[in-house]
PDB file of C-alpha atoms in Angstrom:
ATOM      1  CA  MET A   1      31.088  46.051 165.147  1.00 37.00           C
ATOM      2  CA  GLY A   2      27.705  44.975 163.865  1.00 34.00           C
ATOM      3  CA  CYS A   3      26.295  45.943 160.501  1.00 36.00           C
ATOM      4  CA  ALA A   4      22.786  46.444 159.187  1.00 34.00           C
ATOM      5  CA  PRO A   5      21.434  44.014 156.588  1.00 33.00           C
ATOM      6  CA  ASP A   6      22.969  44.383 153.136  1.00 33.00           C
ATOM      7  CA  VAL A   7      21.196  46.627 150.653  1.00 35.00           C
ATOM      8  CA  THR A   8      21.439  46.024 146.916  1.00 34.00           C
ATOM      9  CA  GLU A   9      21.888  49.007 144.633  1.00 38.00           C
ATOM     10  CA  ALA A  10      19.382  48.852 141.806  1.00 37.00           C
ATOM     11  CA  THR A  11      20.019  50.184 138.335  1.00 37.00           C
ATOM     12  CA  THR A  12      16.415  50.644 137.338  1.00 38.00           C
ATOM     13  CA  SER A  13      13.003  50.901 138.857  1.00 39.00           C
ATOM     14  CA  LYS A  14      10.147  48.740 137.631  1.00 39.00           C
ATOM     15  CA  PRO A  15       6.658  49.893 138.609  1.00 39.00           C
ATOM     16  CA  GLU A  16       4.028  47.217 139.074  1.00 39.00           C
ATOM     17  CA  GLY A  17       2.914  46.034 135.664  1.00 41.00           C
ATOM     18  CA  GLY A  18       5.262  48.440 133.881  1.00 44.00           C
ATOM     19  CA  ALA A  19       8.630  48.518 132.171  1.00 44.00           C
ATOM     20  CA  PRO A  20      11.858  49.499 133.889  1.00 46.00           C
ATOM     21  CA  ARG A  21      12.407  53.246 134.209  1.00 52.00           C
ATOM     22  CA  PRO A  22      16.186  53.816 134.118  1.00 55.00           C
ATOM     23  CA  TRP A  23      15.862  57.598 133.886  1.00 53.00           C
ATOM     24  CA  ARG A  24      13.375  58.125 136.713  1.00 60.00           C
ATOM     25  CA  ASP A  25      15.886  60.002 138.917  1.00 60.00           C
ATOM     26  CA  LEU A  26      17.331  62.195 136.159  1.00 62.00           C
ATOM     27  CA  GLY A  27      15.204  65.233 137.007  1.00 63.00           C
ATOM     28  CA  LEU A  28      16.051  65.164 140.697  1.00 64.00           C
ATOM     29  CA  ARG A  29      19.740  64.641 139.988  1.00 64.00           C
ATOM     30  CA  GLY A  30      19.685  67.526 137.525  1.00 66.00           C
ATOM     31  CA  ALA A  31      18.015  69.846 140.024  1.00 71.00           C
ATOM     32  CA  SER A  32      20.585  69.032 142.702  1.00 68.00           C
ATOM     33  CA  ALA A  33      23.408  69.525 140.221  1.00 72.00           C
ATOM     34  CA  ALA A  34      21.976  72.913 139.217  1.00 77.00           C
ATOM     35  CA  VAL A  35      22.413  74.027 142.825  1.00 79.00           C
ATOM     36  CA  LEU A  36      25.747  72.363 143.615  1.00 82.00           C
ATOM     37  CA  ILE A  37      27.698  73.146 140.438  1.00 86.00           C
ATOM     38  CA  PRO A  38      27.497  76.964 140.717  1.00 91.00           C
ATOM     39  CA  ILE A  39      28.599  76.748 144.369  1.00 92.00           C
ATOM     40  CA  ALA A  40      31.579  74.584 143.441  1.00 91.00           C
ATOM     41  CA  VAL A  41      32.562  76.790 140.482  1.00 92.00           C
ATOM     42  CA  PHE A  42      32.286  79.938 142.621  1.00 95.00           C
ATOM     43  CA  GLY A  43      34.535  78.401 145.272  1.00 95.00           C
ATOM     44  CA  ILE A  44      37.122  77.248 142.747  1.00 95.00           C
ATOM     45  CA  TRP A  45      37.123  80.591 140.940  1.00 95.00           C
ATOM     46  CA  SER A  46      37.378  82.601 144.167  1.00 93.00           C
ATOM     47  CA  GLY A  47      40.085  80.471 145.759  1.00 93.00           C
ATOM     48  CA  GLY A  48      41.614  81.628 149.022  1.00 93.00           C
ATOM     49  CA  VAL A  49      39.403  81.678 152.079  1.00 94.00           C
ATOM     50  CA  VAL A  50      36.234  80.989 150.079  1.00 96.00           C
ATOM     51  CA  TRP A  51      37.636  77.731 148.698  1.00 96.00           C
ATOM     52  CA  ASP A  52      39.159  76.737 152.038  1.00 95.00           C
ATOM     53  CA  VAL A  53      35.824  77.256 153.818  1.00 95.00           C
ATOM     54  CA  LEU A  54      33.959  75.287 151.138  1.00 96.00           C
ATOM     55  CA  VAL A  55      36.408  72.390 151.415  1.00 96.00           C
ATOM     56  CA  GLY A  56      36.250  72.621 155.215  1.00 96.00           C
ATOM     57  CA  VAL A  57      32.458  72.301 155.202  1.00 96.00           C
ATOM     58  CA  ALA A  58      32.770  69.298 152.892  1.00 96.00           C
ATOM     59  CA  VAL A  59      35.359  67.716 155.209  1.00 96.00           C
ATOM     60  CA  VAL A  60      33.063  68.066 158.239  1.00 96.00           C
ATOM     61  CA  LEU A  61      30.095  66.583 156.380  1.00 96.00           C
ATOM     62  CA  LEU A  62      32.211  63.737 155.004  1.00 96.00           C
ATOM     63  CA  SER A  63      33.484  63.018 158.522  1.00 96.00           C
ATOM     64  CA  TRP A  64      29.909  63.009 159.832  1.00 95.00           C
ATOM     65  CA  GLU A  65      28.791  60.506 157.198  1.00 94.00           C
ATOM     66  CA  TRP A  66      31.808  58.248 157.752  1.00 95.00           C
ATOM     67  CA  ALA A  67      31.230  58.360 161.518  1.00 93.00           C
ATOM     68  CA  ARG A  68      27.620  57.278 160.927  1.00 90.00           C
ATOM     69  CA  PHE A  69      28.980  54.217 159.121  1.00 90.00           C
ATOM     70  CA  CYS A  70      31.095  53.440 162.169  1.00 88.00           C
ATOM     71  CA  LYS A  71      28.286  54.157 164.652  1.00 89.00           C
ATOM     72  CA  ILE A  72      30.266  56.857 166.428  1.00 90.00           C
ATOM     73  CA  SER A  73      29.722  60.617 166.768  1.00 92.00           C
ATOM     74  CA  ILE A  74      32.020  63.370 165.521  1.00 92.00           C
ATOM     75  CA  TRP A  75      30.805  65.499 168.428  1.00 92.00           C
ATOM     76  CA  ARG A  76      32.225  63.164 171.093  1.00 91.00           C
ATOM     77  CA  TRP A  77      35.674  61.808 171.844  1.00 91.00           C
ATOM     78  CA  PRO A  78      37.360  60.091 170.030  1.00 90.00           C
ATOM     79  CA  GLY A  79      35.179  60.581 166.921  1.00 91.00           C
ATOM     80  CA  LEU A  80      35.837  64.305 167.253  1.00 95.00           C
ATOM     81  CA  LEU A  81      39.360  63.633 165.985  1.00 95.00           C
ATOM     82  CA  MET A  82      38.048  62.925 162.476  1.00 96.00           C
ATOM     83  CA  PRO A  83      36.903  66.457 161.561  1.00 96.00           C
ATOM     84  CA  ALA A  84      39.273  68.237 163.962  1.00 97.00           C
ATOM     85  CA  ILE A  85      42.499  66.742 162.610  1.00 97.00           C
ATOM     86  CA  SER A  86      41.275  66.921 159.018  1.00 97.00           C
ATOM     87  CA  LEU A  87      40.603  70.659 159.395  1.00 97.00           C
ATOM     88  CA  VAL A  88      43.986  71.327 160.998  1.00 97.00           C
ATOM     89  CA  VAL A  89      45.649  69.359 158.190  1.00 96.00           C
ATOM     90  CA  MET A  90      43.855  71.640 155.715  1.00 95.00           C
ATOM     91  CA  LEU A  91      45.077  74.752 157.528  1.00 93.00           C
ATOM     92  CA  LEU A  92      48.664  73.495 157.491  1.00 94.00           C
ATOM     93  CA  ALA A  93      48.357  72.712 153.782  1.00 93.00           C
ATOM     94  CA  ALA A  94      47.143  76.265 153.143  1.00 90.00           C
ATOM     95  CA  PHE A  95      49.437  78.229 155.463  1.00 89.00           C
ATOM     96  CA  GLY A  96      52.153  75.937 156.740  1.00 84.00           C
ATOM     97  CA  PRO A  97      54.609  73.280 155.560  1.00 89.00           C
ATOM     98  CA  PRO A  98      52.786  70.543 153.607  1.00 90.00           C
ATOM     99  CA  LEU A  99      55.035  67.890 155.147  1.00 93.00           C
ATOM    100  CA  ALA A 100      53.891  68.972 158.612  1.00 95.00           C
ATOM    101  CA  ALA A 101      50.289  68.508 157.482  1.00 96.00           C
ATOM    102  CA  LEU A 102      51.000  64.973 156.273  1.00 96.00           C
ATOM    103  CA  GLY A 103      52.890  64.192 159.469  1.00 96.00           C
ATOM    104  CA  LEU A 104      49.969  65.335 161.595  1.00 97.00           C
ATOM    105  CA  LEU A 105      47.588  63.261 159.476  1.00 97.00           C
ATOM    106  CA  ALA A 106      49.714  60.135 159.946  1.00 97.00           C
ATOM    107  CA  VAL A 107      50.002  60.649 163.713  1.00 97.00           C
ATOM    108  CA  GLY A 108      46.311  61.464 164.101  1.00 96.00           C
ATOM    109  CA  THR A 109      45.327  58.374 162.132  1.00 96.00           C
ATOM    110  CA  LEU A 110      47.478  56.177 164.381  1.00 95.00           C
ATOM    111  CA  VAL A 111      46.103  57.780 167.561  1.00 95.00           C
ATOM    112  CA  LEU A 112      42.494  57.311 166.468  1.00 94.00           C
ATOM    113  CA  PHE A 113      43.198  53.682 165.602  1.00 93.00           C
ATOM    114  CA  LEU A 114      44.730  53.055 169.028  1.00 92.00           C
ATOM    115  CA  LEU A 115      41.773  54.706 170.766  1.00 90.00           C
ATOM    116  CA  GLN A 116      39.210  52.472 169.089  1.00 82.00           C
ATOM    117  CA  ARG A 117      38.060  49.343 170.832  1.00 74.00           C
ATOM    118  CA  GLN A 118      38.758  45.899 169.411  1.00 73.00           C
ATOM    119  CA  GLY A 119      41.091  47.244 166.739  1.00 71.00           C
ATOM    120  CA  ASP A 120      38.374  48.796 164.562  1.00 85.00           C
ATOM    121  CA  ILE A 121      40.243  50.344 161.630  1.00 92.00           C
ATOM    122  CA  TRP A 122      37.314  52.141 159.992  1.00 93.00           C
ATOM    123  CA  PRO A 123      37.318  55.449 161.915  1.00 94.00           C
ATOM    124  CA  ALA A 124      41.075  55.792 161.426  1.00 95.00           C
ATOM    125  CA  ALA A 125      40.744  54.891 157.738  1.00 95.00           C
ATOM    126  CA  GLY A 126      38.091  57.570 157.370  1.00 95.00           C
ATOM    127  CA  LEU A 127      40.287  60.173 159.046  1.00 97.00           C
ATOM    128  CA  PHE A 128      43.220  59.366 156.768  1.00 97.00           C
ATOM    129  CA  TYR A 129      41.131  59.329 153.579  1.00 97.00           C
ATOM    130  CA  ILE A 130      39.118  62.481 154.313  1.00 97.00           C
ATOM    131  CA  GLY A 131      42.131  64.333 155.704  1.00 97.00           C
ATOM    132  CA  LEU A 132      44.159  63.485 152.597  1.00 97.00           C
ATOM    133  CA  VAL A 133      41.337  64.765 150.377  1.00 97.00           C
ATOM    134  CA  GLY A 134      41.129  68.074 152.258  1.00 97.00           C
ATOM    135  CA  PHE A 135      44.919  68.418 152.110  1.00 97.00           C
ATOM    136  CA  SER A 136      44.977  67.678 148.375  1.00 97.00           C
ATOM    137  CA  LEU A 137      42.166  70.046 147.388  1.00 97.00           C
ATOM    138  CA  VAL A 138      43.603  72.976 149.348  1.00 97.00           C
ATOM    139  CA  LEU A 139      47.136  72.396 148.055  1.00 96.00           C
ATOM    140  CA  LEU A 140      45.960  71.854 144.467  1.00 96.00           C
ATOM    141  CA  ARG A 141      43.982  75.106 144.324  1.00 96.00           C
ATOM    142  CA  GLY A 142      46.641  77.214 146.020  1.00 92.00           C
ATOM    143  CA  GLU A 143      46.691  80.933 145.344  1.00 89.00           C
ATOM    144  CA  ASP A 144      47.983  81.182 141.773  1.00 92.00           C
ATOM    145  CA  HIS A 145      46.375  80.948 138.348  1.00 94.00           C
ATOM    146  CA  ALA A 146      47.779  77.468 137.727  1.00 94.00           C
ATOM    147  CA  GLY A 147      45.963  76.253 140.839  1.00 95.00           C
ATOM    148  CA  LEU A 148      42.704  77.555 139.412  1.00 96.00           C
ATOM    149  CA  LEU A 149      43.339  75.774 136.106  1.00 96.00           C
ATOM    150  CA  ASN A 150      44.384  72.523 137.789  1.00 97.00           C
ATOM    151  CA  THR A 151      41.325  72.422 140.046  1.00 97.00           C
ATOM    152  CA  LEU A 152      38.947  73.188 137.174  1.00 97.00           C
ATOM    153  CA  PHE A 153      40.665  70.466 135.130  1.00 97.00           C
ATOM    154  CA  LEU A 154      40.179  67.918 137.922  1.00 97.00           C
ATOM    155  CA  VAL A 155      36.543  68.782 138.573  1.00 96.00           C
ATOM    156  CA  LEU A 156      35.599  68.803 134.884  1.00 96.00           C
ATOM    157  CA  ILE A 157      37.128  65.351 134.430  1.00 97.00           C
ATOM    158  CA  VAL A 158      35.274  63.911 137.430  1.00 96.00           C
ATOM    159  CA  TRP A 159      31.988  65.457 136.320  1.00 93.00           C
ATOM    160  CA  ALA A 160      32.531  64.123 132.792  1.00 95.00           C
ATOM    161  CA  SER A 161      33.360  60.668 134.120  1.00 95.00           C
ATOM    162  CA  ASP A 162      30.266  60.576 136.346  1.00 91.00           C
ATOM    163  CA  THR A 163      27.955  61.853 133.603  1.00 91.00           C
ATOM    164  CA  GLY A 164      29.407  59.650 130.883  1.00 94.00           C
ATOM    165  CA  ALA A 165      29.165  56.553 133.067  1.00 92.00           C
ATOM    166  CA  TYR A 166      25.600  57.383 134.101  1.00 87.00           C
ATOM    167  CA  MET A 167      24.376  58.053 130.560  1.00 90.00           C
ATOM    168  CA  ALA A 168      26.161  55.123 128.881  1.00 92.00           C
ATOM    169  CA  GLY A 169      25.281  52.670 131.644  1.00 89.00           C
ATOM    170  CA  ARG A 170      21.602  53.596 131.659  1.00 86.00           C
ATOM    171  CA  ALA A 171      21.318  53.711 127.870  1.00 87.00           C
ATOM    172  CA  LEU A 172      23.359  50.615 126.968  1.00 88.00           C
ATOM    173  CA  GLY A 173      23.284  48.383 130.054  1.00 84.00           C
ATOM    174  CA  GLY A 174      25.072  45.083 129.514  1.00 88.00           C
ATOM    175  CA  PRO A 175      27.491  43.034 131.639  1.00 88.00           C
ATOM    176  CA  LYS A 176      28.111  44.152 135.195  1.00 91.00           C
ATOM    177  CA  LEU A 177      31.448  45.698 136.072  1.00 88.00           C
ATOM    178  CA  ALA A 178      31.716  44.482 139.669  1.00 87.00           C
ATOM    179  CA  PRO A 179      28.439  42.812 140.714  1.00 86.00           C
ATOM    180  CA  ALA A 180      29.779  41.749 144.102  1.00 84.00           C
ATOM    181  CA  ILE A 181      30.533  45.389 144.954  1.00 87.00           C
ATOM    182  CA  SER A 182      27.997  47.450 143.017  1.00 84.00           C
ATOM    183  CA  PRO A 183      25.343  45.616 140.976  1.00 83.00           C
ATOM    184  CA  GLY A 184      24.331  48.875 139.278  1.00 83.00           C
ATOM    185  CA  LYS A 185      27.621  49.490 137.460  1.00 88.00           C
ATOM    186  CA  THR A 186      28.265  48.106 133.979  1.00 90.00           C
ATOM    187  CA  TRP A 187      31.224  47.818 131.643  1.00 92.00           C
ATOM    188  CA  SER A 188      29.431  50.079 129.188  1.00 93.00           C
ATOM    189  CA  GLY A 189      29.122  52.716 131.889  1.00 92.00           C
ATOM    190  CA  ALA A 190      32.807  52.413 132.767  1.00 94.00           C
ATOM    191  CA  ALA A 191      33.772  52.783 129.096  1.00 95.00           C
ATOM    192  CA  GLY A 192      31.435  55.735 128.643  1.00 95.00           C
ATOM    193  CA  GLY A 193      32.858  57.430 131.730  1.00 95.00           C
ATOM    194  CA  LEU A 194      36.452  56.896 130.596  1.00 97.00           C
ATOM    195  CA  ILE A 195      35.776  58.199 127.088  1.00 97.00           C
ATOM    196  CA  ALA A 196      33.934  61.237 128.399  1.00 97.00           C
ATOM    197  CA  ALA A 197      36.681  62.012 130.950  1.00 97.00           C
ATOM    198  CA  THR A 198      39.410  61.752 128.298  1.00 97.00           C
ATOM    199  CA  LEU A 199      37.580  63.902 125.733  1.00 97.00           C
ATOM    200  CA  ILE A 200      36.485  66.578 128.186  1.00 97.00           C
ATOM    201  CA  GLY A 201      39.872  66.645 129.884  1.00 96.00           C
ATOM    202  CA  THR A 202      41.710  67.030 126.568  1.00 96.00           C
ATOM    203  CA  GLY A 203      39.331  69.738 125.426  1.00 96.00           C
ATOM    204  CA  ALA A 204      39.490  71.572 128.752  1.00 95.00           C
ATOM    205  CA  ALA A 205      43.298  71.521 128.711  1.00 95.00           C
ATOM    206  CA  ALA A 206      43.319  72.967 125.176  1.00 94.00           C
ATOM    207  CA  LEU A 207      41.012  75.786 126.250  1.00 93.00           C
ATOM    208  CA  LEU A 208      42.560  76.530 129.636  1.00 92.00           C
ATOM    209  CA  ALA A 209      46.252  76.346 128.711  1.00 90.00           C
ATOM    210  CA  PRO A 210      47.058  74.928 125.252  1.00 89.00           C
ATOM    211  CA  GLY A 211      50.018  72.612 124.966  1.00 81.00           C
ATOM    212  CA  GLY A 212      50.788  68.981 125.666  1.00 81.00           C
ATOM    213  CA  ALA A 213      47.600  67.501 124.186  1.00 88.00           C
ATOM    214  CA  SER A 214      48.770  63.886 124.385  1.00 92.00           C
ATOM    215  CA  ARG A 215      49.905  64.358 127.990  1.00 94.00           C
ATOM    216  CA  ALA A 216      46.588  66.013 128.835  1.00 95.00           C
ATOM    217  CA  ALA A 217      44.681  63.094 127.321  1.00 96.00           C
ATOM    218  CA  ALA A 218      46.775  60.552 129.249  1.00 96.00           C
ATOM    219  CA  ILE A 219      46.355  62.423 132.541  1.00 97.00           C
ATOM    220  CA  ALA A 220      42.631  62.898 131.945  1.00 97.00           C
ATOM    221  CA  ALA A 221      42.278  59.152 131.360  1.00 97.00           C
ATOM    222  CA  MET A 222      44.222  58.356 134.564  1.00 97.00           C
ATOM    223  CA  LEU A 223      42.125  60.751 136.613  1.00 98.00           C
ATOM    224  CA  GLY A 224      38.983  59.312 135.012  1.00 97.00           C
ATOM    225  CA  VAL A 225      40.040  55.819 136.076  1.00 97.00           C
ATOM    226  CA  MET A 226      40.742  57.073 139.605  1.00 97.00           C
ATOM    227  CA  SER A 227      37.336  58.736 139.708  1.00 96.00           C
ATOM    228  CA  GLN A 228      35.606  55.467 138.846  1.00 95.00           C
ATOM    229  CA  ALA A 229      37.818  53.602 141.317  1.00 95.00           C
ATOM    230  CA  GLY A 230      36.646  56.010 144.004  1.00 95.00           C
ATOM    231  CA  ASP A 231      33.046  55.295 143.055  1.00 92.00           C
ATOM    232  CA  LEU A 232      33.646  51.559 143.393  1.00 93.00           C
ATOM    233  CA  LEU A 233      35.497  52.014 146.672  1.00 94.00           C
ATOM    234  CA  GLU A 234      32.611  53.974 148.153  1.00 91.00           C
ATOM    235  CA  SER A 235      30.162  51.313 146.934  1.00 90.00           C
ATOM    236  CA  ALA A 236      32.272  48.630 148.604  1.00 92.00           C
ATOM    237  CA  ILE A 237      32.316  50.590 151.872  1.00 91.00           C
ATOM    238  CA  LYS A 238      28.537  51.096 151.788  1.00 88.00           C
ATOM    239  CA  ARG A 239      28.033  47.397 151.082  1.00 88.00           C
ATOM    240  CA  ARG A 240      30.310  46.576 154.021  1.00 89.00           C
ATOM    241  CA  PHE A 241      28.026  48.604 156.279  1.00 88.00           C
ATOM    242  CA  GLY A 242      24.770  47.576 154.613  1.00 86.00           C
ATOM    243  CA  LEU A 243      23.824  51.025 153.316  1.00 84.00           C
ATOM    244  CA  LYS A 244      22.482  52.211 149.974  1.00 82.00           C
ATOM    245  CA  ASP A 245      23.432  55.882 150.400  1.00 80.00           C
ATOM    246  CA  SER A 246      25.902  57.580 152.730  1.00 85.00           C
ATOM    247  CA  SER A 247      23.102  59.940 153.834  1.00 85.00           C
ATOM    248  CA  SER A 248      20.161  61.856 152.354  1.00 80.00           C
ATOM    249  CA  LEU A 249      21.783  65.302 152.266  1.00 81.00           C
ATOM    250  CA  ILE A 250      21.625  65.676 148.467  1.00 76.00           C
ATOM    251  CA  PRO A 251      18.331  64.748 146.717  1.00 72.00           C
ATOM    252  CA  GLY A 252      18.921  62.320 143.859  1.00 63.00           C
ATOM    253  CA  HIS A 253      22.549  61.716 144.862  1.00 67.00           C
ATOM    254  CA  GLY A 254      22.452  60.533 148.473  1.00 78.00           C
ATOM    255  CA  GLY A 255      25.163  62.075 150.603  1.00 86.00           C
ATOM    256  CA  MET A 256      28.468  63.891 150.306  1.00 91.00           C
ATOM    257  CA  LEU A 257      30.410  60.648 150.037  1.00 91.00           C
ATOM    258  CA  ASP A 258      28.100  59.573 147.200  1.00 88.00           C
ATOM    259  CA  ARG A 259      28.596  62.873 145.395  1.00 89.00           C
ATOM    260  CA  LEU A 260      32.323  63.380 146.013  1.00 93.00           C
ATOM    261  CA  ASP A 261      33.615  59.808 145.783  1.00 92.00           C
ATOM    262  CA  GLY A 262      35.267  60.449 142.412  1.00 94.00           C
ATOM    263  CA  VAL A 263      36.876  63.715 143.508  1.00 96.00           C
ATOM    264  CA  MET A 264      38.121  62.077 146.708  1.00 96.00           C
ATOM    265  CA  ALA A 265      39.993  59.373 144.802  1.00 97.00           C
ATOM    266  CA  ALA A 266      41.305  61.578 141.985  1.00 97.00           C
ATOM    267  CA  ALA A 267      42.357  64.667 144.001  1.00 97.00           C
ATOM    268  CA  PRO A 268      45.512  63.169 145.591  1.00 97.00           C
ATOM    269  CA  MET A 269      46.768  62.025 142.167  1.00 97.00           C
ATOM    270  CA  ALA A 270      46.006  65.421 140.590  1.00 97.00           C
ATOM    271  CA  THR A 271      47.854  67.167 143.427  1.00 97.00           C
ATOM    272  CA  ALA A 272      50.886  64.900 143.070  1.00 96.00           C
ATOM    273  CA  LEU A 273      50.992  65.564 139.319  1.00 96.00           C
ATOM    274  CA  ALA A 274      50.684  69.310 139.917  1.00 95.00           C
ATOM    275  CA  LEU A 275      53.625  69.206 142.355  1.00 93.00           C
ATOM    276  CA  LEU A 276      55.682  67.283 139.784  1.00 93.00           C
ATOM    277  CA  ALA A 277      54.799  69.809 137.066  1.00 90.00           C
ATOM    278  CA  GLY A 278      56.118  72.619 139.271  1.00 88.00           C
ATOM    279  CA  ARG A 279      54.658  75.737 140.833  1.00 84.00           C
ATOM    280  CA  GLY A 280      52.843  77.985 138.386  1.00 86.00           C
ATOM    281  CA  MET A 281      52.459  75.276 135.729  1.00 90.00           C
ATOM    282  CA  PRO A 282      49.300  73.426 134.675  1.00 94.00           C
ATOM    283  CA  LEU A 283      49.649  69.786 135.643  1.00 94.00           C
ATOM    284  CA  TRP A 284      49.309  68.600 132.016  1.00 93.00           C
ATOM    285  CA  HIS A 285      52.365  70.631 130.831  1.00 87.00           C
TER     286      HIS A 285
END
């Protein structure tokens, strides 16, 4: 499968004859966040059908963006399997046996791989990744109060990680974290994101359900690392396909994959930790 020419992600913009402007997109990013954050908080707080529908819309849009990478359509066979199976996996996670949902995801991933010409793994990889994210977010939120706390905890950590990395990286600059994958990311940004995720996660746990501060800090740090790993993974995928953004759906952010990359990587770990903690318990207890 052919790819478009590679596109380098820039950290700053330098107008002709002027100095770099590292904060030039801050206003647009802030405006988009002002719209998206209330929608996300409303969905998390409401739970139930509202949350399931919100996650379902995200799953369809994520599938559409991934299919664009692969130069296939989610409205035609076999690309249709990406959103269709992911949505059924979500429904099984919400109303049926979780193991059946994972079994369907595994079978669907294999079928989509076998249907692709020349052994192209990318559509199947997208189905597995996006389906697992939908499964995790629905199962994590659940119907009880602990699900609300766990989902808020996850989202606050990812937001803190993204914001801390953005602010520290733009303000401090310095050595690149992974220049071959994402030239815009720095070690200072990674450190800022990790510190912010740990502090916000620890504080959020103390406010939401006090107890287990050291465990909350450790889990917040792990989820912060996973969030940044998801960011790097998405950058590597975009570089593989020669794209700067996954789409232009969200002004200042790019697409859904650009905006949700941290959540996508951290959600499965948060869900596993919540299952280990036990039903009705915050995952940091």
